[in-house]
Amino acid sequence: MQAATLPTPAPTPSLVAPRAGEFDARILANDPVNAEYRLMTVAVPDGSANARPGQFFQILCPHSGALQPFFRRPMSIYRIEPEAGRLSFLYKVTGTGTRTMAELDPGASINLFGPLGNGFSLPKDGAPIALLGRGVGLATMAPLVSHAREAGHAVTAILSARTPELVMSKDEFLEAGARVMTVTDSEGTSAVENVENMLHALHGEGRLGALYVCGSNRLMLAAQRVSRRLGVFGEAALEQQMACGVGMCFCCVRPFRQGDEIVHRRVCSEGPVFPLLEALEW
Amino acid sequence: MQAATLPTPAPTPSLVAPRAGEFDARILANDPVNAEYRLMTVAVPDGSANARPGQFFQILCPHSGALQPFFRRPMSIYRIEPEAGRLSFLYKVTGTGTRTMAELDPGASINLFGPLGNGFSLPKDGAPIALLGRGVGLATMAPLVSHAREAGHAVTAILSARTPELVMSKDEFLEAGARVMTVTDSEGTSAVENVENMLHALHGEGRLGALYVCGSNRLMLAAQRVSRRLGVFGEAALEQQMACGVGMCFCCVRPFRQGDEIVHRRVCSEGPVFPLLEALEW
Amino acid sequence: MVDLSVDCGGIRLANPVMPASGTFASELAEIIALKRLGAFVTKTVTPGKRQGNPTPRVSEVPGGMLNSIGIPSKGVDAFVAETIPLYANFDVPLVVSISADTPDGFADICRRVSVPGVAAVEVNISCPNIEDDGRAFAMRPETTLAVMRKLRQATDLPLWAKLTPNTGEMPAVAEAAAAGGADALVVANTILAMSVDIRTRRASLGRVMGGLSGPAVKPIILRMAYQCVRAVDIPVIGCGGIMTAADALEYLIVGCRAVQVGTATFVHPGAMLTVIDGLEDYCRQNGIERIADLTGTLSAEAHDASLEWEAIA
Amino acid sequence: MVDLSVDCGGIRLANPVMPASGTFASELAEIIALKRLGAFVTKTVTPGKRQGNPTPRVSEVPGGMLNSIGIPSKGVDAFVAETIPLYANFDVPLVVSISADTPDGFADICRRVSVPGVAAVEVNISCPNIEDDGRAFAMRPETTLAVMRKLRQATDLPLWAKLTPNTGEMPAVAEAAAAGGADALVVANTILAMSVDIRTRRASLGRVMGGLSGPAVKPIILRMAYQCVRAVDIPVIGCGGIMTAADALEYLIVGCRAVQVGTATFVHPGAMLTVIDGLEDYCRQNGIERIADLTGTLSAEAHDASLEWEAIA
Ligand SMILES: Cc1cc2nc3c(=O)[nH]c(=O)nc-3n(C[C@H](O)[C@H](O)[C@H](O)COP(=O)(O)OP(=O)(O)OC[C@H]3O[C@@H](n4cnc5c(N)ncnc54)[C@H](O)[C@@H]3O)c2cc1C
Ligand SMILES: Cc1cc2nc3c(=O)[nH]c(=O)nc-3n(C[C@H](O)[C@H](O)[C@H](O)COP(=O)(O)OP(=O)(O)OC[C@H]3O[C@@H](n4cnc5c(N)ncnc54)[C@H](O)[C@@H]3O)c2cc1C
Ligand SMILES: Cc1cc2nc3c(=O)[nH]c(=O)nc-3n(C[C@H](O)[C@H](O)[C@H](O)COP(=O)(O)O)c2cc1C
Ligand SMILES: Cc1cc2nc3c(=O)[nH]c(=O)nc-3n(C[C@H](O)[C@H](O)[C@H](O)COP(=O)(O)O)c2cc1C
Ligand code: FES
Ligand code: FES
């Protein structure tokens, strides 16, 4: 496989990275988005809302009855409102931790630790970008839209889901100024071949200056193929179970290609956003 | 010391002992009584309110944040309202468990296990009785008042406390038909000599046919001296830390005099009410 | 209908759930339907009368409890005369737990409890052996083998050896117990532990150190049970921190034939029955016809992270 | 003003609170005021490069966590060149944790980390010794003594021996470590444990078994720390399940000179600082001028139940 020459990326420019901190945040809203997902908005102390797209928080879930959950839960920042001092998390109700999160009412408080990790980098040259996401991946990439728009990039988002009803945040993406395309399993449009074709078409239209992917291994592999073929810069936001969230425990490693070597990198502190072509299949 | 001849007691007659069970009860009220104590009233399923005076429940306290409390907390039944299907507990906010109990709001539910243990026995012959209690001991003896009144016994209650303000439940005792006398540390009336004199006086007036004590080691020793001197039947309700509450774990033992021997008895299943003269100093 | 019955160390159990010694007594009959249990296991009885330890005898700790009850006992004669008959009317196998402080004492009490009405003898060799400096028999393979050989000669009843988690040589001790004639292993007793009341600066137990049980110990005892399963061919009965059916399932999956529930009963008197119901549900939901088939089904497959994280998409 | 400083195993600490090896890294400097810690303890470094274990490497259990990180390491050369200098600007003693799989390998790496900037060497002898069938060095007194003697000859720096709680002979191992030349004991590493995902019937760790840490282990490790305090004259550093100042106080009261905080930092990044503040408050409230005076103040008085229950009246 030929190594593509990629434009060098710059870290997201406009936002000041706040120092990570642990604090109690007041819950402003915590409502269902669909059968599986909820959106929680919290009021945060000065400065903490200045997070970068792609960063995440470690959330201390309330304890349910007995002894669980023990670890914090990593959650990407879905919406960043620095002026209002607000952050939102879009989360899927999955297991012990998220179930207890779902039960919190506005007015209650929740302990957060963050913002953590490294955010997305935008291409230097104002090139148009494309986002490819599925499931929680949408949450991770959502704030990138307005951020990229403000920095002058055109944005196309391809949102993937099982069914059209489960496509989340389409309106949010539109409002933030993205062109949105949806693909779903039920309509038979989410197959990787189709997505690759769509990306090629975008490239043909001059709208694929950089490619960002999150939320699905299959989509990441597809994005890697496209990036490699077309020489397009890209980034992937990855997930892995976490304990410390800040690079101390080495539990969140994933394998990466680094030259000829395969190395482990910590998703929490060296990611969660990584160069697309270095990420290995999970 | 000479062994007194005592009238034989009969188990509390009117109430049917319900089978102990574990269930969730809805909280009807949970209000402060004074700076230290709270009164919790719960709605219980059919039959469970038919508890006997002196019996207790094992309360599963809500978990506070992390890992505590683990054990249930034993609490005497303070008020028994079988027709209304209600029970009340008068509890002192002390440590982990009672602190979490204090935070429960009406409408929440709490898991109870009981009624457990053996209640008080009334003398067969309708003799007048006297109650001697301090602190939580009052909670344990409160339901005995109306129970004894209904069975035709005159009741005198001597309530002991640190200060007059901390004398709890005086009105409840009065309403239930007891003659009430209070002694306090701050007024200098609670010294054991004084209490013994009061009991002797009651005996002189023909009002000490049987003697019940709970909530203080010093008072129990005083009651024993009086009982022994005057040959009056008596019972003491004891406390000890509990795990199982039903006689299986043997953690709640206290020493008792049985003939010439000193034996261990389980407060939960062989008590918490014991023959006054058999209980040894704690 | 799920078949919950299992053959376990010489007896057949209607289901794999029974109480742990010392956390069960006939008093429970007034509270739950005892006849639903796989077996009864009595509190350990000793040759003579014993008062037990000073109070406080229990203390709660995060996720569990400490106890230093100290095996109060009315002695084996009263036990045989009074306790064994209590269980005669239930159609549930009775397992009698015994202990003694010398190998010969152990053999003697074992002989004396081998009476009609008793289905198996559980030997609590986690207790101190005065001929080995007070070290528990099951701390070392040599002392385990020696006491088990004597016990084997003392009875024809099935013998279950209850091991201590305080040893550093669990697999070797398990092998020694099996070699000495055990028909099953109970893994395990409590873990020696302590806690301190920082207000009074006193140990929270009268005896300073005591045994830890409850959810806190489950991952440790589960590991030991798994090590024992791999070390011996006789059935292993898992015992430590089981509060729910999910906990019991972990033990069965790593290879246990049955489980014992202790501390949980103190918190939820009906815990054993809830565990039985939960096991049945799990089998039904997963198409398992006989619970015995679940034993030892721990998958050796590597984790396929791709599939796992994909599930969330 | 409370004097929080302690002399501990050859070095003086501004306060008795430090991180546990493997739960600390320079990254934490961005989050908390590292200069407030009593010491820094690095993640264990091995002679050569290592990748560590397959994922999942952690799993949560009631009251704690399992890990099988497996000591990924960049090797001692890179460690000396890159990691040690990171801590040069802090005025906090640096303790370097090392491990190797043979006694000679241990001595060699010990020599190589004995460089300026390092205040003490913590030897993680809870790791497998390939010359003893993969059993950890600190499982037995003999192997502990042998490796400590080699280590003692390899450095003039203070040597802290980190013991494993998986041994059944903690006091004997502690004595052996002291006899072999340890200046302090760290009690202890994680307890071998496992858990199973009942949906997939797979072990929740990629390596099946791993180390348990967090609140669940505290009563067990506290007991071991107490046993070690009674067995040796060198300082004992308590390490296991400390989440709060109250937990740290238990360790000090039973006789520890200092404590290490591990897992707690994952849940509350500021946990170590909260512990330090809480220790100071406790001393102030209890009229203790030097925290060193608290060490070993466990009361031997019997419980006076009368007083206790009276308190509620
Ligand atoms: C950097 C990052 C950002 C994330 N952002 C989001 C988001 O914005 N919205 C969202 O819904 N989810 C997000 N996830 C996934 C989210 O962390 C998990 O869904 C969540 O931890 C599940 O917790 P639980 O208690 O409900 O599930 P359980 O199954 O009870 O969790 C058990 C353990 O596994 C871990 N775990 C389970 N699933 C995942 C996963 N997919 N990734 C990492 N750890 C996992 C948990 O953290 C916990 O330690 C993110 C994950 C990472 C690593
Ligand atoms: C039969 C019986 C009836 C009781 N009735 C009442 C009552 O009606 N009202 C009331 O206020 N209190 C009563 N008590 C005492 C009550 O159980 C304790 O105050 C309560 O358990 C304290 O729990 P905590 O979590 O607040 O304290 P913590 O100090 O956190 O408790 C720690 C442990 O000690 C035990 N413990 C602490 N104090 C006592 C005590 N005095 N007796 C027994 N165990 C104790 C707890 O149950 C727990 O296991 C009764 C005790 C018994 C045995
Ligand atoms: C209060 C109490 C008393 C116990 N008594 C005994 C005993 O007499 N004999 C015995 O073999 N084990 C005894 N045990 C240990 C239990 O049988 C069991 O091995 C241990 O508690 C672990 O299981 P658990 O976590 O389910 O409680 C006792 C445990 C407790 C908590
Ligand atoms: C993720 C993780 C990694 C660890 N790595 C090491 C290590 O490299 N060397 C070591 O000696 N101990 C290591 N430990 C053990 C800790 O230092 C400590 O002994 C143990 O976690 C108990 O303390 P705790 O309950 O406060 O976490 C590790 C523990 C955890 C949780
Ligand atoms: S979660 Fe600890 S290193 Fe990433
Ligand atoms: S509390 Fe278990 S025997 Fe009384």
PDB file of C-alpha atoms in Angstrom, chain A residues 44-173:
ATOM      1  CA  VAL A  44     -20.189  24.388  33.942  1.00  0.00           C
ATOM      2  CA  PRO A  45     -17.791  26.751  35.694  1.00  0.00           C
ATOM      3  CA  ASP A  46     -15.980  29.523  33.892  1.00  0.00           C
ATOM      4  CA  GLY A  47     -13.730  28.378  31.138  1.00  0.00           C
ATOM      5  CA  SER A  48     -14.617  24.699  31.296  1.00  0.00           C
ATOM      6  CA  ALA A  49     -16.960  25.110  28.395  1.00  0.00           C
ATOM      7  CA  ASN A  50     -14.055  26.117  26.180  1.00  0.00           C
ATOM      8  CA  ALA A  51     -13.514  22.548  25.093  1.00  0.00           C
ATOM      9  CA  ARG A  52     -12.361  21.470  21.669  1.00  0.00           C
ATOM     10  CA  PRO A  53     -14.357  19.338  19.287  1.00  0.00           C
ATOM     11  CA  GLY A  54     -13.271  15.748  19.792  1.00  0.00           C
ATOM     12  CA  GLN A  55     -12.428  16.173  23.456  1.00  0.00           C
ATOM     13  CA  PHE A  56     -14.338  14.269  26.076  1.00  0.00           C
ATOM     14  CA  PHE A  57     -15.230  14.288  29.758  1.00  0.00           C
ATOM     15  CA  GLN A  58     -14.983  11.507  32.298  1.00  0.00           C
ATOM     16  CA  ILE A  59     -18.361  11.393  33.980  1.00  0.00           C
ATOM     17  CA  LEU A  60     -18.873  10.052  37.471  1.00  0.00           C
ATOM     18  CA  CYS A  61     -22.189   8.254  37.185  1.00  0.00           C
ATOM     19  CA  PRO A  62     -24.437   8.188  40.237  1.00  0.00           C
ATOM     20  CA  HIS A  63     -24.208   4.976  42.172  1.00  0.00           C
ATOM     21  CA  SER A  64     -27.107   2.671  41.618  1.00  0.00           C
ATOM     22  CA  GLY A  65     -28.082   0.980  44.818  1.00  0.00           C
ATOM     23  CA  ALA A  66     -25.020  -0.953  45.672  1.00  0.00           C
ATOM     24  CA  LEU A  67     -21.518  -0.896  44.400  1.00  0.00           C
ATOM     25  CA  GLN A  68     -21.596  -0.031  40.753  1.00  0.00           C
ATOM     26  CA  PRO A  69     -20.485   1.776  38.680  1.00  0.00           C
ATOM     27  CA  PHE A  70     -16.909   2.219  39.819  1.00  0.00           C
ATOM     28  CA  PHE A  71     -15.177   3.851  36.864  1.00  0.00           C
ATOM     29  CA  ARG A  72     -16.056   7.158  35.350  1.00  0.00           C
ATOM     30  CA  ARG A  73     -17.626   7.009  31.891  1.00  0.00           C
ATOM     31  CA  PRO A  74     -15.984   8.800  28.973  1.00  0.00           C
ATOM     32  CA  MET A  75     -18.379  10.947  26.926  1.00  0.00           C
ATOM     33  CA  SER A  76     -17.574  13.206  24.035  1.00  0.00           C
ATOM     34  CA  ILE A  77     -18.755  16.751  24.193  1.00  0.00           C
ATOM     35  CA  TYR A  78     -21.721  17.041  21.899  1.00  0.00           C
ATOM     36  CA  ARG A  79     -22.420  20.735  22.141  1.00  0.00           C
ATOM     37  CA  ILE A  80     -20.133  23.489  23.340  1.00  0.00           C
ATOM     38  CA  GLU A  81     -21.611  26.826  24.385  1.00  0.00           C
ATOM     39  CA  PRO A  82     -18.795  28.801  25.985  1.00  0.00           C
ATOM     40  CA  GLU A  83     -20.725  32.057  26.324  1.00  0.00           C
ATOM     41  CA  ALA A  84     -23.618  30.378  28.067  1.00  0.00           C
ATOM     42  CA  GLY A  85     -21.225  28.250  30.126  1.00  0.00           C
ATOM     43  CA  ARG A  86     -22.969  25.123  28.943  1.00  0.00           C
ATOM     44  CA  LEU A  87     -21.918  21.748  27.646  1.00  0.00           C
ATOM     45  CA  SER A  88     -24.050  18.900  26.352  1.00  0.00           C
ATOM     46  CA  PHE A  89     -23.510  15.182  26.089  1.00  0.00           C
ATOM     47  CA  LEU A  90     -25.435  12.932  23.747  1.00  0.00           C
ATOM     48  CA  TYR A  91     -25.334   9.480  25.221  1.00  0.00           C
ATOM     49  CA  LYS A  92     -26.728   6.083  24.554  1.00  0.00           C
ATOM     50  CA  VAL A  93     -28.332   4.330  27.487  1.00  0.00           C
ATOM     51  CA  THR A  94     -26.306   1.129  27.475  1.00  0.00           C
ATOM     52  CA  GLY A  95     -25.257  -0.329  30.803  1.00  0.00           C
ATOM     53  CA  THR A  96     -24.903   0.435  34.500  1.00  0.00           C
ATOM     54  CA  GLY A  97     -23.392   3.878  34.185  1.00  0.00           C
ATOM     55  CA  THR A  98     -25.510   5.392  31.473  1.00  0.00           C
ATOM     56  CA  ARG A  99     -28.632   3.946  33.040  1.00  0.00           C
ATOM     57  CA  THR A 100     -27.963   5.843  36.250  1.00  0.00           C
ATOM     58  CA  MET A 101     -27.167   8.986  34.239  1.00  0.00           C
ATOM     59  CA  ALA A 102     -30.534   8.697  32.548  1.00  0.00           C
ATOM     60  CA  GLU A 103     -32.295   8.939  35.879  1.00  0.00           C
ATOM     61  CA  LEU A 104     -30.896  12.317  36.831  1.00  0.00           C
ATOM     62  CA  ASP A 105     -33.293  15.209  36.918  1.00  0.00           C
ATOM     63  CA  PRO A 106     -32.564  18.838  36.144  1.00  0.00           C
ATOM     64  CA  GLY A 107     -31.301  20.532  39.275  1.00  0.00           C
ATOM     65  CA  ALA A 108     -29.300  17.512  40.361  1.00  0.00           C
ATOM     66  CA  SER A 109     -25.564  17.714  40.020  1.00  0.00           C
ATOM     67  CA  ILE A 110     -23.114  15.418  38.332  1.00  0.00           C
ATOM     68  CA  ASN A 111     -19.384  15.225  38.770  1.00  0.00           C
ATOM     69  CA  LEU A 112     -17.337  15.768  35.639  1.00  0.00           C
ATOM     70  CA  PHE A 113     -13.646  15.524  34.928  1.00  0.00           C
ATOM     71  CA  GLY A 114     -12.343  17.200  31.812  1.00  0.00           C
ATOM     72  CA  PRO A 115     -12.107  18.327  29.143  1.00  0.00           C
ATOM     73  CA  LEU A 116      -9.670  15.596  28.264  1.00  0.00           C
ATOM     74  CA  GLY A 117      -7.859  14.345  25.218  1.00  0.00           C
ATOM     75  CA  ASN A 118      -6.932  15.960  21.964  1.00  0.00           C
ATOM     76  CA  GLY A 119      -9.491  17.426  19.615  1.00  0.00           C
ATOM     77  CA  PHE A 120      -9.748  17.354  15.848  1.00  0.00           C
ATOM     78  CA  SER A 121      -7.347  19.295  13.638  1.00  0.00           C
ATOM     79  CA  LEU A 122      -8.624  21.268  10.681  1.00  0.00           C
ATOM     80  CA  PRO A 123      -6.698  21.517   7.437  1.00  0.00           C
ATOM     81  CA  LYS A 124      -4.695  24.736   7.284  1.00  0.00           C
ATOM     82  CA  ASP A 125      -5.957  25.855   3.938  1.00  0.00           C
ATOM     83  CA  GLY A 126      -9.670  26.324   4.554  1.00  0.00           C
ATOM     84  CA  ALA A 127     -10.372  23.196   2.501  1.00  0.00           C
ATOM     85  CA  PRO A 128     -13.867  21.716   2.587  1.00  0.00           C
ATOM     86  CA  ILE A 129     -14.216  18.786   4.953  1.00  0.00           C
ATOM     87  CA  ALA A 130     -16.408  15.708   5.235  1.00  0.00           C
ATOM     88  CA  LEU A 131     -17.605  13.984   8.393  1.00  0.00           C
ATOM     89  CA  LEU A 132     -18.585  10.350   8.517  1.00  0.00           C
ATOM     90  CA  GLY A 133     -20.297   9.122  11.674  1.00  0.00           C
ATOM     91  CA  ARG A 134     -22.546   6.501  13.124  1.00  0.00           C
ATOM     92  CA  GLY A 135     -24.110   6.062  16.557  1.00  0.00           C
ATOM     93  CA  VAL A 136     -22.154   7.796  19.306  1.00  0.00           C
ATOM     94  CA  GLY A 137     -19.753   8.900  16.626  1.00  0.00           C
ATOM     95  CA  LEU A 138     -22.197  11.654  15.784  1.00  0.00           C
ATOM     96  CA  ALA A 139     -21.904  13.009  19.281  1.00  0.00           C
ATOM     97  CA  THR A 140     -18.158  13.178  18.957  1.00  0.00           C
ATOM     98  CA  MET A 141     -18.212  14.969  15.632  1.00  0.00           C
ATOM     99  CA  ALA A 142     -21.139  17.321  16.121  1.00  0.00           C
ATOM    100  CA  PRO A 143     -19.200  20.262  17.574  1.00  0.00           C
ATOM    101  CA  LEU A 144     -16.717  19.996  14.725  1.00  0.00           C
ATOM    102  CA  VAL A 145     -19.355  21.293  12.300  1.00  0.00           C
ATOM    103  CA  SER A 146     -19.834  24.777  13.688  1.00  0.00           C
ATOM    104  CA  HIS A 147     -16.208  24.957  14.626  1.00  0.00           C
ATOM    105  CA  ALA A 148     -15.148  24.216  11.037  1.00  0.00           C
ATOM    106  CA  ARG A 149     -17.810  26.526   9.632  1.00  0.00           C
ATOM    107  CA  GLU A 150     -16.536  29.384  11.759  1.00  0.00           C
ATOM    108  CA  ALA A 151     -13.034  28.692  10.511  1.00  0.00           C
ATOM    109  CA  GLY A 152     -14.354  28.965   6.957  1.00  0.00           C
ATOM    110  CA  HIS A 153     -14.554  25.318   5.922  1.00  0.00           C
ATOM    111  CA  ALA A 154     -17.446  23.898   3.960  1.00  0.00           C
ATOM    112  CA  VAL A 155     -18.764  20.814   5.743  1.00  0.00           C
ATOM    113  CA  THR A 156     -20.515  17.734   4.417  1.00  0.00           C
ATOM    114  CA  ALA A 157     -21.731  15.178   6.953  1.00  0.00           C
ATOM    115  CA  ILE A 158     -22.644  11.615   6.106  1.00  0.00           C
ATOM    116  CA  LEU A 159     -24.735  10.252   8.945  1.00  0.00           C
ATOM    117  CA  SER A 160     -25.175   6.499   9.191  1.00  0.00           C
ATOM    118  CA  ALA A 161     -27.759   4.630  11.245  1.00  0.00           C
ATOM    119  CA  ARG A 162     -29.763   1.423  11.343  1.00  0.00           C
ATOM    120  CA  THR A 163     -33.025   3.134  10.328  1.00  0.00           C
ATOM    121  CA  PRO A 164     -34.003   6.642   9.225  1.00  0.00           C
ATOM    122  CA  GLU A 165     -35.687   7.180  12.611  1.00  0.00           C
ATOM    123  CA  LEU A 166     -32.405   6.548  14.386  1.00  0.00           C
ATOM    124  CA  VAL A 167     -30.502   9.173  12.384  1.00  0.00           C
ATOM    125  CA  MET A 168     -29.798  11.655  15.126  1.00  0.00           C
ATOM    126  CA  SER A 169     -28.907  15.297  15.071  1.00  0.00           C
ATOM    127  CA  LYS A 170     -29.601  15.840  11.395  1.00  0.00           C
ATOM    128  CA  ASP A 171     -31.196  19.189  12.162  1.00  0.00           C
ATOM    129  CA  GLU A 172     -28.369  20.220  14.428  1.00  0.00           C
ATOM    130  CA  PHE A 173     -25.865  19.474  11.687  1.00  0.00           C
TER     131      PHE A 173
END
